[in-house]
Amino acid sequence: MVHNVVFVLGPPGSGKGTICAKIQEDFNYIHLSAGDLLRAERQREGSEFGALIEGHITNGTIVPVEITCKLLENAMKAAGDVRGFLVDGFPRNQNNLEGWNAEMTGKVDEKFVLYLSCPVDICISRCLNRGQGRTDDNEESLKKRVVTYNSQTFPIIEHFEKSGQVREVKSERPVEEVYADVVKLFS
Ligand SMILES: Nc1ncnc2c1ncn2[C@@H]1O[C@H](COP(=O)(O)OP(=O)(O)O)[C@@H](O)[C@H]1O
Ligand SMILES: Nc1ccn([C@H]2C[C@H](O)[C@@H](COP(=O)(O)OP(=O)(O)O)O2)c(=O)n1
Ligand SMILES: [Mg+2]
């Protein structure tokens, strides 16, 4: 089975998780947040990657793709027959992209990249007020995550832009306005 995939990218706090949850509800796409999968693996009893994942998360750096891609593929296999997957927060760097291409080519049909663009000061304030008790929603980690986003993730968005695969939606607006534009991409 070939899985339909929409990548969802944007800076931390741009609203990827919020928008993906709404798409999942309305369009039968399954939301797979790479960050959520990594946080679950970090907590999993007996995981050999817990400490490594925690180190990257608090340091705002990116976990090696061998771990993240396997978590994504396992989640896809477990989901069964659905319309497709929203792969949220992935690929986040060149290593992610190369590892995904090596492992998933032939198994996925990449429909487009939903890019939520949002000014960094708004993003940081949203993360600081997110209230999810995350170990990386603090000034120090956020500074590092923004550096990682600008230096490693934005080039991945530019890579997809070259082949016309990016659909940008400005997400500093209220959720309802952002989502009204996103809906048009899935209808
Ligand atoms: N358009 C928006 N306007 C205001 N707050 C938002 C908007 N989208 C998301 N948020 C809030 O900002 C925080 C970060 O959103 P989230 O979806 O977790 O972003 P990301 O997954 O990109 O880090 C959450 O507390 C969320 O409720
Ligand atoms: N592809 C990914 C996605 C997330 N991670 C790690 C590093 C990221 O800073 C954290 C948090 O990612 P997450 O997507 O949950 O963060 P935001 O929702 O953008 O605030 O997880 C990763 O190593 N590789
Ligand atoms: Mg998120």
CSV table of C-alpha atoms and ligand atoms in Angstrom, one decimal:
chain,number,residue,atom,x,y,z
A,1,MET,CA,0.0,0.0,0.0
A,2,VAL,CA,1.3,3.5,-1.0
A,3,HIS,CA,0.5,6.1,1.7
A,4,ASN,CA,-0.5,9.6,0.8
A,5,VAL,CA,1.6,12.1,2.8
A,6,VAL,CA,1.4,15.8,3.4
A,7,PHE,CA,4.4,17.2,5.2
A,8,VAL,CA,3.6,20.0,7.7
A,9,LEU,CA,6.5,22.4,8.4
A,10,GLY,CA,7.0,25.7,10.1
A,11,PRO,CA,8.8,27.2,13.0
A,12,PRO,CA,8.1,26.0,16.6
A,13,GLY,CA,4.8,27.6,17.7
A,14,SER,CA,3.6,28.3,14.1
A,15,GLY,CA,0.5,26.1,14.8
A,16,LYS,CA,1.4,22.8,13.1
A,17,GLY,CA,-0.1,20.6,15.8
A,18,THR,CA,-3.2,22.8,16.2
A,19,ILE,CA,-3.9,22.8,12.4
A,20,CYS,CA,-3.1,19.1,12.0
A,21,ALA,CA,-5.6,18.1,14.7
A,22,LYS,CA,-8.4,20.1,12.8
A,23,ILE,CA,-7.4,18.5,9.4
A,24,GLN,CA,-7.5,15.0,11.0
A,25,GLU,CA,-11.0,15.7,12.3
A,26,ASP,CA,-12.4,17.0,9.0
A,27,PHE,CA,-10.5,15.1,6.3
A,28,ASN,CA,-9.6,11.6,7.7
A,29,TYR,CA,-5.9,12.3,7.4
A,30,ILE,CA,-4.0,10.8,10.3
A,31,HIS,CA,-1.8,13.3,12.2
A,32,LEU,CA,1.6,12.0,13.0
A,33,SER,CA,3.7,14.5,14.9
A,34,ALA,CA,7.4,13.5,14.8
A,35,GLY,CA,7.9,15.4,18.1
A,36,ASP,CA,5.0,13.6,19.8
A,37,LEU,CA,6.3,10.2,18.6
A,38,LEU,CA,9.8,11.0,19.9
A,39,ARG,CA,8.4,12.1,23.2
A,40,ALA,CA,6.5,8.9,23.5
A,41,GLU,CA,9.6,6.9,22.6
A,42,ARG,CA,11.5,8.8,25.2
A,43,GLN,CA,9.1,7.7,27.9
A,44,ARG,CA,8.7,4.1,26.6
A,45,GLU,CA,9.7,1.4,29.1
A,46,GLY,CA,12.9,-0.2,27.9
A,47,SER,CA,13.6,2.3,25.1
A,48,GLU,CA,17.3,2.4,24.3
A,49,PHE,CA,16.9,5.9,22.9
A,50,GLY,CA,15.3,7.8,25.8
A,51,ALA,CA,18.3,9.7,26.9
A,52,LEU,CA,19.5,10.5,23.4
A,53,ILE,CA,16.0,11.8,22.5
A,54,GLU,CA,15.8,13.9,25.6
A,55,GLY,CA,19.2,15.4,24.9
A,56,HIS,CA,18.2,16.5,21.5
A,57,ILE,CA,14.9,17.9,22.6
A,58,THR,CA,16.2,20.1,25.4
A,59,ASN,CA,19.1,21.1,23.2
A,60,GLY,CA,16.8,22.0,20.2
A,61,THR,CA,18.8,19.8,17.9
A,62,ILE,CA,17.5,17.0,15.6
A,63,VAL,CA,17.4,13.3,16.5
A,64,PRO,CA,19.0,11.0,13.9
A,65,VAL,CA,16.6,10.0,11.2
A,66,GLU,CA,17.0,6.3,11.7
A,67,ILE,CA,15.0,6.7,15.0
A,68,THR,CA,12.4,9.1,13.8
A,69,CYS,CA,11.7,7.6,10.4
A,70,LYS,CA,11.2,4.1,12.0
A,71,LEU,CA,8.7,5.6,14.5
A,72,LEU,CA,6.8,7.3,11.6
A,73,GLU,CA,6.8,4.1,9.5
A,74,ASN,CA,5.6,2.0,12.4
A,75,ALA,CA,2.7,4.5,13.1
A,76,MET,CA,1.7,4.4,9.4
A,77,LYS,CA,1.6,0.6,9.3
A,78,ALA,CA,-0.4,0.6,12.5
A,79,ALA,CA,-3.0,3.0,11.1
A,80,GLY,CA,-4.3,0.7,8.4
A,81,ASP,CA,-6.3,2.0,5.5
A,82,VAL,CA,-6.7,5.8,5.8
A,83,ARG,CA,-6.9,8.7,3.3
A,84,GLY,CA,-3.4,9.8,4.2
A,85,PHE,CA,-0.9,11.1,6.8
A,86,LEU,CA,-0.1,14.5,8.0
A,87,VAL,CA,3.7,14.2,8.8
A,88,ASP,CA,4.1,17.1,11.3
A,89,GLY,CA,7.5,18.5,12.0
A,90,PHE,CA,9.4,16.3,9.5
A,91,PRO,CA,11.6,16.4,7.5
A,92,ARG,CA,13.4,18.9,9.8
A,93,ASN,CA,16.9,18.7,8.2
A,94,GLN,CA,18.9,17.2,5.4
A,95,ASN,CA,19.6,14.0,7.4
A,96,ASN,CA,15.8,13.6,7.9
A,97,LEU,CA,15.2,14.2,4.2
A,98,GLU,CA,17.9,11.8,3.0
A,99,GLY,CA,16.9,9.1,5.5
A,100,TRP,CA,13.2,9.4,4.5
A,101,ASN,CA,14.0,9.2,0.8
A,102,ALA,CA,16.2,6.2,1.3
A,103,GLU,CA,13.6,4.3,3.4
A,104,MET,CA,10.2,5.5,2.1
A,105,THR,CA,10.6,6.0,-1.6
A,106,GLY,CA,8.0,3.7,-3.3
A,107,LYS,CA,6.0,3.5,-0.1
A,108,VAL,CA,4.6,7.0,-0.1
A,109,ASP,CA,3.0,9.6,-2.4
A,110,GLU,CA,4.1,13.0,-1.2
A,111,LYS,CA,1.1,15.3,-2.1
A,112,PHE,CA,2.5,18.7,-0.9
A,113,VAL,CA,4.2,20.5,1.9
A,114,LEU,CA,2.0,22.7,4.1
A,115,TYR,CA,4.3,25.5,5.3
A,116,LEU,CA,2.9,27.6,8.2
A,117,SER,CA,4.9,30.8,8.2
A,118,CYS,CA,4.8,33.0,11.3
A,119,PRO,CA,7.1,35.7,12.8
A,120,VAL,CA,9.5,34.2,15.3
A,121,ASP,CA,8.5,36.6,18.2
A,122,ILE,CA,4.9,35.4,17.9
A,123,CYS,CA,6.1,31.8,17.7
A,124,ILE,CA,8.3,32.1,20.8
A,125,SER,CA,5.5,33.7,22.8
A,126,ARG,CA,3.1,31.0,21.8
A,127,CYS,CA,5.5,28.3,22.9
A,128,LEU,CA,6.1,30.0,26.2
A,129,ASN,CA,2.4,30.1,26.8
A,130,ARG,CA,1.7,26.6,25.4
A,131,GLY,CA,1.3,25.1,28.9
A,132,GLN,CA,2.0,21.5,27.9
A,133,GLY,CA,4.9,21.1,30.4
A,134,ARG,CA,7.4,20.5,27.7
A,135,THR,CA,11.1,20.4,28.6
A,136,ASP,CA,11.9,22.6,25.5
A,137,ASP,CA,9.3,25.4,25.9
A,138,ASN,CA,11.7,27.7,27.7
A,139,GLU,CA,13.7,30.7,26.6
A,140,GLU,CA,17.0,28.8,26.4
A,141,SER,CA,15.8,25.8,24.4
A,142,LEU,CA,13.6,28.0,22.2
A,143,LYS,CA,16.6,30.1,21.2
A,144,LYS,CA,18.4,26.9,20.1
A,145,ARG,CA,15.3,25.6,18.3
A,146,VAL,CA,14.9,28.8,16.3
A,147,VAL,CA,18.6,28.6,15.3
A,148,THR,CA,18.0,25.0,14.2
A,149,TYR,CA,14.9,26.0,12.3
A,150,ASN,CA,16.6,28.8,10.5
A,151,SER,CA,19.8,27.0,9.7
A,152,GLN,CA,18.5,23.4,9.0
A,153,THR,CA,14.7,23.3,8.5
A,154,PHE,CA,14.1,26.4,6.4
A,155,PRO,CA,16.5,25.1,3.7
A,156,ILE,CA,14.3,21.9,3.5
A,157,ILE,CA,11.3,24.1,2.8
A,158,GLU,CA,13.3,25.9,0.1
A,159,HIS,CA,14.3,22.5,-1.3
A,160,PHE,CA,10.6,21.6,-1.7
A,161,GLU,CA,9.8,25.1,-3.1
A,162,LYS,CA,12.1,24.4,-6.0
A,163,SER,CA,9.8,21.6,-7.2
A,164,GLY,CA,6.7,23.7,-6.5
A,165,GLN,CA,5.5,21.4,-3.7
A,166,VAL,CA,5.1,24.1,-1.0
A,167,ARG,CA,1.7,25.6,0.0
A,168,GLU,CA,2.4,28.5,2.3
A,169,VAL,CA,-0.3,29.7,4.8
A,170,LYS,CA,0.5,32.6,7.0
A,171,SER,CA,-0.3,31.5,10.5
A,172,GLU,CA,0.1,34.6,12.7
A,173,ARG,CA,-3.7,35.2,12.1
A,174,PRO,CA,-6.4,33.7,14.3
A,175,VAL,CA,-6.7,29.9,14.0
A,176,GLU,CA,-10.1,30.1,12.2
A,177,GLU,CA,-8.6,32.3,9.5
A,178,VAL,CA,-5.5,30.1,9.1
A,179,TYR,CA,-7.7,27.0,8.9
A,180,ALA,CA,-10.1,28.5,6.3
A,181,ASP,CA,-7.1,28.8,4.0
A,182,VAL,CA,-5.8,25.3,4.9
A,183,VAL,CA,-9.2,23.7,4.2
A,184,LYS,CA,-8.9,24.9,0.5
A,185,LEU,CA,-5.8,22.7,0.1
A,186,PHE,CA,-7.6,19.5,1.2
A,187,SER,CA,-10.9,20.0,-0.5
B,1,LIG,N1,-3.4,30.8,14.8
B,1,LIG,C1,-3.1,30.8,16.2
B,1,LIG,N2,-3.3,31.9,16.9
B,1,LIG,C2,-3.0,31.9,18.2
B,1,LIG,N3,-2.5,30.9,18.9
B,1,LIG,C3,-2.2,29.7,18.2
B,1,LIG,C4,-2.5,29.7,16.8
B,1,LIG,N4,-2.2,28.4,16.4
B,1,LIG,C5,-1.7,27.7,17.5
B,1,LIG,N5,-1.8,28.5,18.6
B,1,LIG,C6,-1.3,28.2,19.9
B,1,LIG,O1,0.1,28.3,19.9
B,1,LIG,C7,0.7,27.2,20.6
B,1,LIG,C8,1.6,26.5,19.6
B,1,LIG,O2,0.7,25.8,18.7
B,1,LIG,P1,1.1,24.4,18.2
B,1,LIG,O3,0.0,23.9,17.3
B,1,LIG,O4,1.6,23.5,19.3
B,1,LIG,O5,2.4,24.8,17.2
B,1,LIG,P2,3.6,23.9,16.7
B,1,LIG,O6,3.1,22.4,16.6
B,1,LIG,O7,3.9,24.5,15.3
B,1,LIG,O8,4.7,24.1,17.7
B,1,LIG,C9,-0.4,26.4,21.2
B,1,LIG,O9,-0.6,26.8,22.5
B,1,LIG,C10,-1.6,26.8,20.3
B,1,LIG,O10,-2.8,26.7,21.0
B,2,LIG,N1,11.8,15.4,12.8
B,2,LIG,C1,12.0,15.8,14.1
B,2,LIG,C2,11.0,16.4,14.8
B,2,LIG,C3,11.2,16.8,16.1
B,2,LIG,N2,12.4,16.5,16.7
B,2,LIG,C4,12.7,16.9,18.1
B,2,LIG,C5,13.5,18.2,18.1
B,2,LIG,C6,12.4,19.2,18.2
B,2,LIG,O1,12.8,20.5,18.7
B,2,LIG,C7,11.5,18.5,19.2
B,2,LIG,C8,10.1,19.1,19.2
B,2,LIG,O2,9.5,18.9,18.0
B,2,LIG,P1,8.0,19.3,17.8
B,2,LIG,O3,7.6,19.2,16.4
B,2,LIG,O4,7.1,18.6,18.8
B,2,LIG,O5,8.1,20.9,18.2
B,2,LIG,P2,7.0,22.1,17.8
B,2,LIG,O6,5.7,21.4,17.7
B,2,LIG,O7,7.5,22.6,16.4
B,2,LIG,O8,7.2,23.1,18.9
B,2,LIG,O9,11.5,17.1,18.8
B,2,LIG,C9,13.4,15.8,16.0
B,2,LIG,O10,14.5,15.6,16.5
B,2,LIG,N3,13.2,15.5,14.7
B,3,MG,MG,3.9,20.8,17.3
